[in-house]
Short mmCIF file of C-alpha atoms in Angstrom, two decimals:
data_model
loop_
_atom_site.label_atom_id
_atom_site.label_comp_id
_atom_site.label_asym_id
_atom_site.label_seq_id
_atom_site.Cartn_x
_atom_site.Cartn_y
_atom_site.Cartn_z
CA MET A 1 23.23 11.12 -13.66
CA GLY A 2 20.51 8.85 -13.03
CA ILE A 3 17.03 7.90 -13.13
CA LEU A 4 16.97 8.34 -9.55
CA GLN A 5 19.23 11.23 -9.01
CA ASP A 6 16.78 12.58 -12.36
CA ILE A 7 13.90 12.20 -10.04
CA ALA A 8 15.05 13.73 -7.12
CA ALA A 9 16.15 16.24 -8.96
CA ALA A 10 12.85 16.92 -9.92
CA ILE A 11 10.97 16.44 -6.89
CA GLY A 12 12.99 18.91 -5.53
CA ASN A 13 15.88 18.57 -2.04
CA SER A 14 13.23 20.38 -0.01
CA ASP A 15 10.02 18.42 -0.84
CA LEU A 16 12.61 15.36 -0.47
CA GLN A 17 13.34 16.51 3.41
CA ARG A 18 9.86 17.44 4.11
CA LEU A 19 8.53 14.18 2.95
CA SER A 20 11.40 12.49 4.53
CA ASP A 21 11.07 14.00 8.01
CA GLY A 22 7.28 12.56 7.79
CA LYS A 23 5.61 16.17 7.40
CA ALA A 24 3.43 14.88 4.03
CA LYS A 25 0.15 16.00 3.36
CA PHE A 26 -2.10 13.55 2.35
CA ASP A 27 -5.63 14.53 3.22
CA SER A 28 -6.58 14.41 -0.53
CA PRO A 29 -6.55 12.34 -3.82
CA ASP A 30 -5.12 15.46 -5.44
CA SER A 31 -2.50 16.30 -2.92
CA ALA A 32 0.92 16.92 -4.40
CA ASP A 33 2.96 14.87 -1.81
CA LEU A 34 0.79 12.20 -2.85
CA GLN A 35 1.19 12.88 -6.64
CA ARG A 36 5.46 12.94 -5.28
CA LEU A 37 5.22 9.55 -4.00
CA GLN A 38 3.71 7.91 -7.00
CA ASP A 39 6.06 9.78 -9.08
CA MET A 40 8.86 8.04 -6.54
CA ILE A 41 7.20 5.01 -6.91
CA LYS A 42 6.66 4.41 -10.49
CA ASN A 43 10.60 4.69 -10.47
CA PHE A 44 11.65 2.50 -7.63
CA ASP A 45 13.24 -1.13 -7.98
CA PRO A 46 10.00 -2.82 -7.10
CA LYS A 47 11.69 -5.75 -5.20
CA LYS A 48 13.10 -2.93 -2.88
CA LEU A 49 9.54 -1.47 -2.35
CA GLN A 50 8.31 -4.75 -1.42
CA GLN A 51 10.81 -4.51 1.30
CA ILE A 52 9.65 -1.09 2.17
CA PHE A 53 5.90 -1.64 2.44
CA ALA A 54 6.42 -4.93 4.18
CA LYS A 55 8.58 -3.16 7.07
CA ILE A 56 5.23 -0.01 6.91
CA ALA A 57 2.81 -3.05 7.05
CA GLU A 58 4.60 -3.75 10.07
CA GLN A 59 5.23 -0.46 11.43
CA THR A 60 1.71 0.33 10.64
CA ASP A 61 -1.10 0.08 13.86
CA PRO A 62 -3.04 -2.77 12.96
CA LYS A 63 -6.33 -0.93 14.94
CA GLU A 64 -5.28 1.87 12.87
CA TYR A 65 -5.13 0.23 9.99
CA SER A 66 -8.53 -1.63 10.43
CA ASP A 67 -10.33 2.09 11.43
CA HIS A 68 -8.87 3.38 7.83
CA VAL A 69 -10.20 0.49 5.45
CA THR A 70 -13.05 -1.07 7.71
CA PRO A 71 -16.10 0.32 6.05
CA GLY A 72 -17.91 3.17 8.33
CA VAL A 73 -15.49 3.28 10.78
CA GLY A 74 -15.01 7.25 11.83
CA GLY A 75 -18.06 7.36 9.09
CA THR A 76 -15.46 6.73 5.92
CA ASN A 77 -15.75 3.77 3.83
CA PRO A 78 -12.46 4.25 1.54
CA LEU A 79 -12.55 1.20 -0.51
CA GLY A 80 -16.40 1.63 -1.48
CA GLU A 81 -15.28 5.05 -2.86
CA LEU A 82 -13.10 2.78 -5.10
CA SER A 83 -15.18 1.68 -8.45
CA SER A 84 -16.56 -1.57 -8.53
CA GLY A 85 -13.11 -3.03 -11.30
CA ALA A 86 -11.10 -1.52 -8.79
CA LEU A 87 -12.04 -2.93 -5.84
CA ALA A 88 -11.90 -5.94 -7.64
CA SER A 89 -9.01 -5.45 -8.12
CA VAL A 90 -7.48 -4.91 -4.82
CA ALA A 91 -9.04 -8.18 -3.43
CA ALA A 92 -7.80 -10.33 -6.85
CA ILE A 93 -3.95 -9.00 -5.98
CA LEU A 94 -4.27 -9.45 -1.86
CA MET A 95 -5.91 -12.64 -2.78
CA ASP A 96 -3.09 -13.64 -4.82
CA HIS A 97 -0.53 -12.65 -2.69
CA LEU A 98 -2.38 -14.59 0.09
CA LYS A 99 -2.58 -17.99 -2.80
CA LYS A 100 1.03 -17.64 -2.82
CA LEU A 101 1.92 -18.27 0.67
CA GLY A 102 -0.40 -21.33 0.49
CA GLY A 103 1.66 -22.62 -2.51
CA GLY A 104 -1.00 -21.23 -5.15
CA SER A 105 -4.34 -23.29 -4.01
CA ASP A 106 -7.52 -22.39 -2.20
CA THR A 107 -6.60 -25.64 -0.06
CA ALA A 108 -7.48 -25.71 3.59
CA ASP A 109 -3.96 -25.05 4.07
CA SER A 110 -4.87 -21.73 2.09
CA PRO A 111 -4.26 -18.73 4.17
CA LEU A 112 -7.56 -17.48 2.78
CA ASP A 113 -9.59 -19.89 5.20
CA GLN A 114 -8.33 -17.77 7.71
CA VAL A 115 -9.63 -14.63 6.84
CA PRO A 116 -12.58 -14.64 9.66
CA ASP A 117 -16.06 -14.46 8.02
CA LEU A 118 -14.83 -13.79 4.82
CA GLN A 119 -18.79 -13.93 2.99
CA THR A 120 -16.81 -15.27 -0.45
CA LYS A 121 -13.26 -15.66 -1.95
CA ASP A 122 -14.50 -14.45 -5.41
CA PRO A 123 -13.32 -11.33 -5.96
CA GLN A 124 -14.96 -9.65 -8.52
CA LYS A 125 -18.32 -10.27 -5.59
CA MET A 126 -16.47 -8.67 -2.55
CA ASP A 127 -18.31 -5.92 -1.16
CA ALA A 128 -15.82 -3.20 0.69
CA HIS A 129 -16.31 -5.23 3.66
CA ASP A 130 -14.61 -8.54 2.57
CA VAL A 131 -11.72 -6.53 1.09
CA ALA A 132 -11.28 -5.18 4.12
CA LYS A 133 -11.34 -8.04 5.81
CA VAL A 134 -8.67 -9.53 3.60
CA ALA A 135 -6.46 -6.39 3.72
CA ARG A 136 -6.54 -6.44 7.61
CA TYR A 137 -5.44 -9.89 7.57
CA THR A 138 -3.12 -9.48 5.13
CA GLN A 139 -1.37 -6.42 6.93
CA GLU A 140 -1.51 -8.34 10.34
CA ASN A 141 -0.19 -11.34 9.60
CA HIS A 142 1.37 -11.39 6.37
CA PRO A 143 2.87 -8.05 5.97
CA GLY A 144 5.48 -9.52 3.81
CA ALA A 145 2.44 -10.34 1.51
CA PHE A 146 0.60 -7.28 2.01
CA GLY A 147 4.05 -5.48 0.77
CA GLN A 148 4.45 -7.51 -2.43
CA ALA A 149 0.48 -6.65 -3.02
CA ALA A 150 0.92 -3.04 -1.75
CA THR A 151 3.18 -3.00 -4.54
CA GLU A 152 1.51 -4.19 -7.44
CA ILE A 153 -1.28 -2.06 -6.08
CA ALA A 154 0.47 0.92 -6.29
CA GLN A 155 2.11 0.29 -9.75
CA LYS A 156 -0.78 -0.60 -11.72
CA GLN A 157 -3.12 1.71 -10.31
CA PRO A 158 -1.61 4.22 -7.98
CA ALA A 159 -4.35 6.70 -7.60
CA ILE A 160 -6.07 4.41 -5.23
CA LEU A 161 -2.89 3.82 -2.95
CA GLN A 162 -4.76 6.56 -0.60
CA SER A 163 -7.85 4.58 -0.01
CA PHE A 164 -5.83 1.07 0.49
CA TRP A 165 -3.28 2.14 3.03
CA GLY A 166 -4.70 5.77 4.70
CA LYS A 167 -2.92 8.63 5.51
CA ALA A 168 -0.54 7.27 8.60
CA ALA A 169 1.04 4.48 6.25
CA LEU A 170 1.43 6.80 3.41
CA ALA A 171 3.01 9.02 5.35
CA LEU A 172 5.39 6.13 6.44
CA GLY A 173 6.12 5.11 2.88
CA ALA A 174 6.68 8.79 1.68
CA ALA A 175 9.74 9.08 4.49
CA ALA A 176 11.07 5.88 3.58
CA LEU A 177 10.95 6.54 0.04
CA ALA A 178 12.01 10.17 0.32
CA SER A 179 15.33 9.24 2.34
CA HIS A 180 16.32 6.59 -0.38
CA PHE A 181 15.72 9.30 -3.20
CA ILE A 182 17.67 11.85 -0.46
CA LYS A 183 21.11 8.92 -0.24
CA MET A 184 20.83 8.39 -3.77
CA ASP A 185 21.69 12.16 -4.90
CA ARG A 186 23.95 12.63 -2.55
CA LYS A 187 26.02 10.33 -4.27
#
């Protein structure tokens, strides 16, 4: 049995099926479903994960994602609840993937220059509002780069994935990954 089949067996077919059906619960950072998703992510091919996350970025309603990450909307501030180090890490990862689109530099052609009302380009100095602006812009305009950034965040700091993605996108991701594990388990 391969590693994917081992993970599928450890998670359990009924849980995989429930995740695949989009019935995961991500209301809490301590959610068992969030832990299952993190276990799947840890053992997933990063290139394939980037493709899945890019597709999720395309499928996620930009308004819904904006409402999730924008501080104060709905009385929440998921990015603002991160430690300053975690917030700076998210900012640096997003900015790095945007810079790669512009040839890796901070030139006038850089997609970073297209992010509206950005107060600073220094990830160490960004607050939750600036990180939200970069995340919204990347999700809406560069889903491939967003998928790459989300993969890096998920693999380096899986505990902050809920703050970064939001429940709706996590449910899509869990469904896509669980479906893949179910297919692997049937082989």
